[in-house]
Amino acid sequence: MSPSSSPLGQCSFWLSGLASKEHYKIVVLGGGSGGITMGARMKRKVGAKKVAIVEPSEMHYYQPIWTLVGAGAKSINSSGRPTASVMPSGVKWFKSRVTKIDPKNNTVSTDSGKELSYDYLIIALGLQLHYEKIKGLPEGFQHPKIGSNYSLQTVEKTWNALRNFKEGNAIFSFPNTPVKCAGAPQKIMYLSEAYLRKTGKRSKANIIYNTSLPVLFGVKKYADALWEIVKSRDLNVNLRHNLIEVRPDKREAVFENLDNPGETKIFEYEMLHVTPPMGPPSVLKGSSLEDEAGWLDVNKDTLQHKTYDNVFGIGDCTNVPTSKTAAAVAAQSAVLDRTITKVMKKDKPDKKYDGYTSCPLVTSYNTVILAEFDYNGQPLETFPVDQGKESRIMYHMKADLMPHLYWHGLLK
């Protein structure tokens, strides 16, 4: 008689099935900046024992610093800490991946076989990188002279390509999708140009920024300032150029002209920095939580889901029409905290997120243009100086102060 067919075996099997379902007042999906921040805030609101966070990664990274890692100015080790060290103490951490969200039944399933039920759900799953949507990648990263500051596995390859640069084209791409930190694809260009100048190789380099966008930057004030830098440093910008293929054996990058689909142009490269296409978390697909493009469908003012009143979103996974940055998460977290308080009291949310986001546009190894703006692309500046100008103080804020505020302020 097999154990499962005996009464005792059936009983233990039934009990183990029961044990794999747990209820929490608040479940947070994702342990990135949005998830950890909201986990800490919810712990203060309802108590640690009533909050669960689902996050598979052992390590938590402060990704904004990867721009400087790719340029050799910071080490990769300085950007990460164990997830356990940033997890709010006492909160239940499920070290697994979300496989299904069922908002009609208030449940979430994970790849470890757990089913969690919730009263309130906060979705902070970030976005997904899609290197595979570019022909020749990700396998092309096994070759030298090609890197990407957007992933842990490829950021040091950017630095290797830069310091081993001899002569030819240095090419930087921006994809035809929403991205996180829309300034990062050009920050590494400015840093690379500065490095090549510093090492006496600038005259042998042709620096090219090929972007899918019809503009250099989405906010005119800062775009105007960046165009000035582009002109003064002899950088070549091609708008509406989308990277569709990399041929690393020949050192060729193929770009499509988005204004004339089907028309392609081949660029040879001595260095190539790839910003991958990005998209929403695949687990949202078919969950009835997503909009037509697959992003979490929330009210842009309150961050409450448009259909399910007990579901909320924060950060890169949402469809709020602002630039996807850690600064946006910081601004959203205060609004979302207030929204959830109101919803718990059966009140109407009253605090509105204005779309605030910030992008420290690193323009050299000691200067930054600090772009801060709202939903309407209007500057929302913090400091009593013209932030459209390059600043040394802002560079130190980006490189040294911001990481400290992130680990010891935002995440707490």
Short mmCIF file of C-alpha atoms in Angstrom, two decimals:
data_model
loop_
_atom_site.label_atom_id
_atom_site.label_comp_id
_atom_site.label_asym_id
_atom_site.label_seq_id
_atom_site.Cartn_x
_atom_site.Cartn_y
_atom_site.Cartn_z
CA MET A 1 0.00 0.00 0.00
CA SER A 2 1.59 3.33 -1.05
CA PRO A 3 1.72 6.13 1.58
CA SER A 4 -0.55 8.37 -0.42
CA SER A 5 -3.27 5.72 -0.63
CA SER A 6 -3.25 5.02 3.12
CA PRO A 7 -5.54 7.18 5.31
CA LEU A 8 -2.47 8.51 7.15
CA GLY A 9 -0.67 9.29 3.89
CA GLN A 10 -3.72 11.07 2.51
CA CYS A 11 -4.03 13.06 5.74
CA SER A 12 -0.38 14.21 5.66
CA PHE A 13 -0.68 14.98 1.94
CA TRP A 14 -3.80 17.07 2.65
CA LEU A 15 -2.04 18.86 5.54
CA SER A 16 1.01 19.68 3.41
CA GLY A 17 -1.33 21.12 0.77
CA LEU A 18 -3.03 23.19 3.44
CA ALA A 19 0.31 24.41 4.78
CA SER A 20 1.28 25.80 1.41
CA LYS A 21 -1.49 28.45 1.56
CA GLU A 22 -0.88 31.45 3.79
CA HIS A 23 -2.77 34.70 4.37
CA TYR A 24 -1.29 38.17 4.86
CA LYS A 25 -2.98 41.50 5.21
CA ILE A 26 -0.53 42.99 2.69
CA VAL A 27 1.46 41.10 0.05
CA VAL A 28 4.19 42.95 -1.85
CA LEU A 29 5.41 41.48 -5.14
CA GLY A 30 9.01 42.41 -5.86
CA GLY A 31 12.00 43.28 -3.69
CA GLY A 32 13.50 46.07 -5.75
CA SER A 33 13.43 49.70 -4.67
CA GLY A 34 9.61 49.97 -4.87
CA GLY A 35 8.92 46.68 -3.10
CA ILE A 36 11.37 47.16 -0.22
CA THR A 37 10.30 50.77 0.32
CA MET A 38 6.61 49.83 0.44
CA GLY A 39 7.34 46.77 2.57
CA ALA A 40 9.01 49.03 5.16
CA ARG A 41 6.12 51.52 5.03
CA MET A 42 3.46 48.78 5.34
CA LYS A 43 5.30 47.21 8.28
CA ARG A 44 4.92 50.54 10.12
CA LYS A 45 1.26 50.69 9.13
CA VAL A 46 0.01 47.17 10.01
CA GLY A 47 2.91 45.40 11.79
CA ALA A 48 5.64 43.18 10.35
CA LYS A 49 3.80 39.88 10.86
CA LYS A 50 0.98 40.96 8.54
CA VAL A 51 3.27 41.80 5.60
CA ALA A 52 4.88 39.43 3.09
CA ILE A 53 7.34 40.25 0.29
CA VAL A 54 7.91 37.90 -2.64
CA GLU A 55 11.37 38.28 -4.24
CA PRO A 56 13.62 35.52 -5.66
CA SER A 57 16.95 37.36 -5.75
CA GLU A 58 19.62 36.84 -3.07
CA MET A 59 21.15 40.24 -3.91
CA HIS A 60 19.66 43.74 -4.13
CA TYR A 61 21.40 46.22 -6.43
CA TYR A 62 21.45 50.00 -6.55
CA GLN A 63 21.30 50.10 -10.33
CA PRO A 64 21.79 53.86 -10.93
CA ILE A 65 25.47 53.43 -10.03
CA TRP A 66 25.98 50.97 -12.93
CA THR A 67 26.47 53.95 -15.28
CA LEU A 68 29.64 54.73 -13.30
CA VAL A 69 30.64 51.05 -13.10
CA GLY A 70 30.51 50.83 -16.91
CA ALA A 71 32.81 53.87 -17.08
CA GLY A 72 35.30 52.44 -14.58
CA ALA A 73 34.48 55.02 -11.88
CA LYS A 74 32.85 52.63 -9.37
CA SER A 75 33.17 48.90 -8.62
CA ILE A 76 30.33 46.47 -9.26
CA ASN A 77 30.65 45.19 -5.67
CA SER A 78 29.81 48.64 -4.30
CA SER A 79 26.40 48.45 -6.00
CA GLY A 80 24.97 45.38 -4.27
CA ARG A 81 23.98 44.15 -0.84
CA PRO A 82 22.35 40.89 0.27
CA THR A 83 18.55 41.12 -0.05
CA ALA A 84 18.34 39.84 3.54
CA SER A 85 20.09 43.02 4.72
CA VAL A 86 17.53 45.36 3.10
CA MET A 87 14.43 43.28 3.85
CA PRO A 88 12.40 45.05 6.59
CA SER A 89 12.98 43.04 9.78
CA GLY A 90 10.13 40.78 10.85
CA VAL A 91 8.40 40.90 7.47
CA LYS A 92 7.94 37.46 5.86
CA TRP A 93 10.24 37.04 2.83
CA PHE A 94 9.26 34.41 0.29
CA LYS A 95 12.42 33.75 -1.71
CA SER A 96 10.63 32.71 -4.86
CA ARG A 97 9.23 33.97 -8.14
CA VAL A 98 5.61 34.97 -8.72
CA THR A 99 4.02 32.65 -11.28
CA LYS A 100 0.37 33.75 -11.15
CA ILE A 101 -1.71 36.62 -9.82
CA ASP A 102 -5.45 36.06 -9.39
CA PRO A 103 -6.99 39.40 -8.35
CA LYS A 104 -10.54 38.01 -8.50
CA ASN A 105 -9.72 35.59 -5.69
CA ASN A 106 -7.08 37.74 -3.96
CA THR A 107 -4.34 35.13 -4.38
CA VAL A 108 -0.79 34.92 -5.66
CA SER A 109 1.08 31.73 -6.61
CA THR A 110 4.86 31.25 -6.51
CA ASP A 111 7.26 28.83 -8.19
CA SER A 112 7.94 27.15 -4.83
CA GLY A 113 4.33 25.92 -4.78
CA LYS A 114 3.10 28.44 -2.23
CA GLU A 115 -0.23 30.19 -2.58
CA LEU A 116 -0.60 33.46 -0.71
CA SER A 117 -3.89 35.22 -0.13
CA TYR A 118 -4.08 38.91 0.70
CA ASP A 119 -6.36 41.75 1.72
CA TYR A 120 -4.20 44.27 -0.18
CA LEU A 121 -1.68 43.66 -2.94
CA ILE A 122 1.21 45.95 -3.95
CA ILE A 123 2.82 45.12 -7.28
CA ALA A 124 6.41 46.31 -7.64
CA LEU A 125 7.79 43.83 -10.16
CA GLY A 126 9.91 46.23 -12.19
CA LEU A 127 10.36 45.57 -15.89
CA GLN A 128 12.04 42.90 -18.00
CA LEU A 129 15.07 43.30 -20.26
CA HIS A 130 14.82 41.74 -23.71
CA TYR A 131 18.30 41.47 -25.20
CA GLU A 132 17.00 38.51 -27.19
CA LYS A 133 14.84 40.85 -29.28
CA ILE A 134 18.04 42.08 -30.93
CA LYS A 135 19.34 39.48 -33.40
CA GLY A 136 22.75 38.20 -32.28
CA LEU A 137 22.15 38.85 -28.57
CA PRO A 138 22.61 37.94 -25.77
CA GLU A 139 25.19 35.46 -27.12
CA GLY A 140 27.07 38.36 -28.75
CA PHE A 141 28.22 39.53 -25.31
CA GLN A 142 30.70 36.64 -25.32
CA HIS A 143 32.70 38.71 -27.80
CA PRO A 144 34.80 41.69 -26.71
CA LYS A 145 34.05 45.34 -27.58
CA ILE A 146 30.36 45.10 -26.66
CA GLY A 147 28.72 45.81 -23.31
CA SER A 148 25.57 47.04 -21.58
CA ASN A 149 25.19 48.97 -18.32
CA TYR A 150 21.69 47.55 -17.88
CA SER A 151 22.62 44.12 -16.54
CA LEU A 152 24.91 42.74 -13.87
CA GLN A 153 26.41 40.27 -16.34
CA THR A 154 27.32 42.86 -18.97
CA VAL A 155 28.14 46.15 -17.19
CA GLU A 156 31.83 45.33 -16.72
CA LYS A 157 32.01 44.40 -20.41
CA THR A 158 31.25 48.08 -21.15
CA TRP A 159 34.32 49.13 -19.14
CA ASN A 160 36.47 46.49 -20.86
CA ALA A 161 35.37 47.74 -24.27
CA LEU A 162 36.07 51.34 -23.28
CA ARG A 163 39.53 50.89 -21.80
CA ASN A 164 40.63 48.62 -24.68
CA PHE A 165 39.38 51.09 -27.31
CA LYS A 166 41.95 51.69 -30.08
CA GLU A 167 40.30 53.51 -32.97
CA GLY A 168 37.02 53.60 -34.86
CA ASN A 169 33.35 54.04 -34.00
CA ALA A 170 32.04 54.05 -30.43
CA ILE A 171 28.29 53.48 -30.76
CA PHE A 172 25.58 53.91 -28.11
CA SER A 173 21.98 52.75 -28.69
CA PHE A 174 18.51 53.57 -27.33
CA PRO A 175 15.69 51.05 -28.08
CA ASN A 176 12.19 51.51 -29.48
CA THR A 177 10.46 50.68 -26.16
CA PRO A 178 9.91 52.32 -22.78
CA VAL A 179 13.13 52.04 -20.74
CA LYS A 180 14.20 52.58 -17.16
CA CYS A 181 16.32 55.67 -16.60
CA ALA A 182 15.96 57.19 -20.04
CA GLY A 183 19.13 59.24 -19.56
CA ALA A 184 21.46 56.27 -18.97
CA PRO A 185 21.96 55.33 -22.65
CA GLN A 186 23.56 58.73 -23.32
CA LYS A 187 25.30 59.16 -19.94
CA ILE A 188 27.74 56.38 -20.85
CA MET A 189 28.44 58.18 -24.14
CA TYR A 190 29.49 61.38 -22.35
CA LEU A 191 31.62 59.40 -19.89
CA SER A 192 33.25 57.40 -22.68
CA GLU A 193 34.06 60.59 -24.57
CA ALA A 194 35.65 62.05 -21.43
CA TYR A 195 37.68 58.86 -20.87
CA LEU A 196 38.95 58.82 -24.45
CA ARG A 197 39.92 62.48 -24.11
CA LYS A 198 41.71 61.78 -20.83
CA THR A 199 43.67 58.85 -22.34
CA GLY A 200 44.66 60.65 -25.55
CA LYS A 201 42.49 58.53 -27.86
CA ARG A 202 39.73 61.03 -28.61
CA SER A 203 41.09 61.99 -32.05
CA LYS A 204 40.87 58.34 -33.11
CA ALA A 205 37.25 57.95 -32.00
CA ASN A 206 34.03 58.69 -33.87
CA ILE A 207 31.31 58.80 -31.22
CA ILE A 208 27.76 57.97 -32.35
CA TYR A 209 24.47 58.00 -30.42
CA ASN A 210 21.74 56.16 -32.32
CA THR A 211 18.37 56.61 -30.63
CA SER A 212 14.90 55.40 -31.56
CA LEU A 213 13.43 58.60 -30.14
CA PRO A 214 12.63 61.67 -32.26
CA VAL A 215 14.35 63.84 -29.59
CA LEU A 216 17.61 63.74 -27.62
CA PHE A 217 15.73 64.02 -24.29
CA GLY A 218 12.02 64.30 -23.53
CA VAL A 219 12.15 67.62 -21.64
CA LYS A 220 13.09 70.61 -23.80
CA LYS A 221 15.05 72.55 -21.18
CA TYR A 222 17.47 69.66 -20.63
CA ALA A 223 17.46 68.56 -24.27
CA ASP A 224 18.66 72.04 -25.27
CA ALA A 225 21.51 71.82 -22.75
CA LEU A 226 22.46 68.34 -23.99
CA TRP A 227 22.47 69.45 -27.65
CA GLU A 228 25.01 72.13 -26.66
CA ILE A 229 27.25 69.43 -25.16
CA VAL A 230 26.78 67.20 -28.23
CA LYS A 231 27.90 70.05 -30.51
CA SER A 232 30.82 71.21 -28.37
CA ARG A 233 32.22 67.68 -27.98
CA ASP A 234 31.72 66.67 -31.61
CA LEU A 235 29.30 63.81 -30.94
CA ASN A 236 27.12 62.39 -33.72
CA VAL A 237 23.44 61.92 -32.92
CA ASN A 238 21.11 59.98 -35.24
CA LEU A 239 17.45 60.19 -34.24
CA ARG A 240 14.90 57.46 -35.08
CA HIS A 241 17.62 54.78 -35.45
CA ASN A 242 16.76 51.47 -33.75
CA LEU A 243 19.28 48.65 -33.15
CA ILE A 244 17.90 45.42 -34.63
CA GLU A 245 20.98 43.21 -35.04
CA VAL A 246 24.54 42.80 -33.78
CA ARG A 247 27.17 40.84 -35.75
CA PRO A 248 30.00 40.64 -33.21
CA ASP A 249 32.28 38.49 -35.40
CA LYS A 250 32.34 41.29 -38.00
CA ARG A 251 31.92 44.07 -35.39
CA GLU A 252 28.81 45.35 -37.15
CA ALA A 253 25.63 46.83 -35.70
CA VAL A 254 22.49 47.04 -37.86
CA PHE A 255 20.03 49.88 -37.27
CA GLU A 256 16.58 50.37 -38.77
CA ASN A 257 15.38 53.81 -39.82
CA LEU A 258 12.06 54.12 -37.96
CA ASP A 259 10.90 56.91 -40.26
CA ASN A 260 11.30 54.57 -43.22
CA PRO A 261 10.63 51.03 -41.91
CA GLY A 262 12.59 48.32 -43.68
CA GLU A 263 15.48 50.66 -44.47
CA THR A 264 18.58 49.58 -42.55
CA LYS A 265 22.09 50.89 -42.12
CA ILE A 266 25.18 48.96 -41.05
CA PHE A 267 27.65 50.62 -38.67
CA GLU A 268 31.06 49.13 -37.92
CA TYR A 269 32.10 49.50 -34.29
CA GLU A 270 35.21 49.43 -32.13
CA MET A 271 32.93 49.75 -29.07
CA LEU A 272 29.18 49.15 -28.79
CA HIS A 273 27.00 49.95 -25.79
CA VAL A 274 23.58 48.29 -26.04
CA THR A 275 20.46 49.49 -24.24
CA PRO A 276 18.10 46.52 -24.56
CA PRO A 277 14.42 46.66 -25.47
CA MET A 278 12.36 46.46 -22.26
CA GLY A 279 8.84 45.35 -21.44
CA PRO A 280 6.39 44.67 -18.62
CA PRO A 281 6.65 41.68 -16.26
CA SER A 282 5.40 38.60 -18.14
CA VAL A 283 3.42 37.40 -15.10
CA LEU A 284 0.94 40.26 -15.64
CA LYS A 285 -0.06 38.84 -19.01
CA GLY A 286 -3.59 37.45 -18.90
CA SER A 287 -4.07 38.45 -15.24
CA SER A 288 -6.69 41.14 -16.08
CA LEU A 289 -4.38 43.60 -14.25
CA GLU A 290 -2.58 44.87 -17.35
CA ASP A 291 -3.35 47.54 -19.95
CA GLU A 292 -3.20 46.90 -23.70
CA ALA A 293 0.58 47.23 -23.74
CA GLY A 294 0.97 44.80 -20.81
CA TRP A 295 1.86 47.30 -18.05
CA LEU A 296 0.06 47.37 -14.68
CA ASP A 297 -3.03 49.54 -15.20
CA VAL A 298 -3.13 52.05 -12.35
CA ASN A 299 -4.64 55.47 -11.74
CA LYS A 300 -1.76 57.87 -12.43
CA ASP A 301 -2.73 60.17 -9.54
CA THR A 302 -3.31 57.63 -6.75
CA LEU A 303 -1.47 54.49 -8.01
CA GLN A 304 -4.55 52.40 -7.20
CA HIS A 305 -5.50 49.80 -9.80
CA LYS A 306 -8.23 50.97 -12.16
CA THR A 307 -10.34 47.80 -11.74
CA TYR A 308 -9.34 46.18 -8.43
CA ASP A 309 -9.59 48.58 -5.48
CA ASN A 310 -7.31 46.49 -3.22
CA VAL A 311 -4.47 46.29 -5.76
CA PHE A 312 -1.78 49.00 -6.09
CA GLY A 313 1.34 49.53 -8.15
CA ILE A 314 4.64 51.34 -7.88
CA GLY A 315 7.69 51.82 -10.07
CA ASP A 316 8.71 50.50 -13.46
CA CYS A 317 5.92 47.90 -13.85
CA THR A 318 3.14 50.51 -13.93
CA ASN A 319 1.73 52.47 -16.85
CA VAL A 320 2.10 55.89 -15.18
CA PRO A 321 3.30 58.21 -17.96
CA THR A 322 6.56 59.36 -16.38
CA SER A 323 10.21 58.36 -16.68
CA LYS A 324 10.96 55.08 -14.88
CA THR A 325 13.56 55.95 -12.19
CA ALA A 326 14.37 55.32 -8.51
CA ALA A 327 13.52 58.98 -7.88
CA ALA A 328 10.03 58.36 -9.27
CA VAL A 329 9.68 55.40 -6.87
CA ALA A 330 10.64 57.64 -3.94
CA ALA A 331 7.98 60.20 -4.88
CA GLN A 332 5.38 57.52 -5.61
CA SER A 333 5.97 55.71 -2.31
CA ALA A 334 4.73 58.65 -0.21
CA VAL A 335 1.59 59.02 -2.33
CA LEU A 336 0.91 55.28 -2.34
CA ASP A 337 1.33 55.09 1.43
CA ARG A 338 -1.36 57.76 1.80
CA THR A 339 -3.62 56.12 -0.81
CA ILE A 340 -3.51 52.77 1.02
CA THR A 341 -4.25 54.43 4.38
CA LYS A 342 -7.35 56.05 2.87
CA VAL A 343 -8.53 52.85 1.14
CA MET A 344 -8.13 50.88 4.39
CA LYS A 345 -10.39 53.42 6.10
CA LYS A 346 -12.90 53.20 3.22
CA ASP A 347 -12.08 56.82 2.34
CA LYS A 348 -11.32 58.30 -1.04
CA PRO A 349 -7.59 58.71 -1.87
CA ASP A 350 -6.76 62.42 -1.73
CA LYS A 351 -3.01 62.78 -2.32
CA LYS A 352 -1.96 63.03 -5.96
CA TYR A 353 1.30 61.96 -7.59
CA ASP A 354 2.38 64.72 -9.97
CA GLY A 355 4.66 62.50 -12.06
CA TYR A 356 7.84 63.75 -10.32
CA THR A 357 10.92 61.97 -11.60
CA SER A 358 14.59 62.80 -11.70
CA CYS A 359 17.48 61.89 -13.94
CA PRO A 360 21.02 62.99 -13.02
CA LEU A 361 22.46 63.29 -16.54
CA VAL A 362 26.13 62.47 -16.00
CA THR A 363 28.04 64.50 -18.61
CA SER A 364 31.65 63.74 -17.50
CA TYR A 365 33.60 62.22 -14.59
CA ASN A 366 32.84 65.27 -12.46
CA THR A 367 29.70 66.96 -13.87
CA VAL A 368 25.97 66.32 -13.92
CA ILE A 369 22.90 68.09 -15.29
CA LEU A 370 20.19 67.26 -12.76
CA ALA A 371 16.93 66.87 -14.68
CA GLU A 372 13.79 66.90 -12.51
CA PHE A 373 10.33 67.10 -14.06
CA ASP A 374 6.65 66.13 -13.86
CA TYR A 375 3.97 64.43 -15.99
CA ASN A 376 3.82 67.43 -18.30
CA GLY A 377 7.56 67.50 -18.90
CA GLN A 378 7.78 70.71 -16.87
CA PRO A 379 10.94 71.12 -14.77
CA LEU A 380 10.29 70.56 -11.02
CA GLU A 381 13.64 71.58 -9.63
CA THR A 382 14.84 71.20 -6.05
CA PHE A 383 17.78 73.59 -5.93
CA PRO A 384 17.93 77.40 -6.28
CA VAL A 385 20.32 77.20 -9.25
CA ASP A 386 19.82 76.61 -12.98
CA GLN A 387 19.83 72.81 -13.16
CA GLY A 388 20.09 72.98 -16.94
CA LYS A 389 23.80 73.72 -16.48
CA GLU A 390 26.56 71.19 -15.77
CA SER A 391 27.39 71.03 -12.07
CA ARG A 392 30.22 69.46 -10.07
CA ILE A 393 28.22 69.48 -6.84
CA MET A 394 25.41 67.52 -8.55
CA TYR A 395 27.98 64.93 -9.69
CA HIS A 396 29.06 64.27 -6.10
CA MET A 397 25.41 64.06 -5.12
CA LYS A 398 24.84 61.41 -7.80
CA ALA A 399 28.02 59.41 -7.15
CA ASP A 400 28.34 59.62 -3.37
CA LEU A 401 25.31 61.08 -1.59
CA MET A 402 22.48 59.38 -3.53
CA PRO A 403 23.65 55.79 -2.88
CA HIS A 404 23.87 56.60 0.85
CA LEU A 405 20.36 58.11 0.86
CA TYR A 406 19.09 55.05 -1.05
CA TRP A 407 20.43 52.41 1.34
CA HIS A 408 19.80 54.33 4.57
CA GLY A 409 16.82 56.50 3.64
CA LEU A 410 14.50 55.31 0.87
CA LEU A 411 14.70 51.57 1.60
CA LYS A 412 14.10 52.13 5.31
#
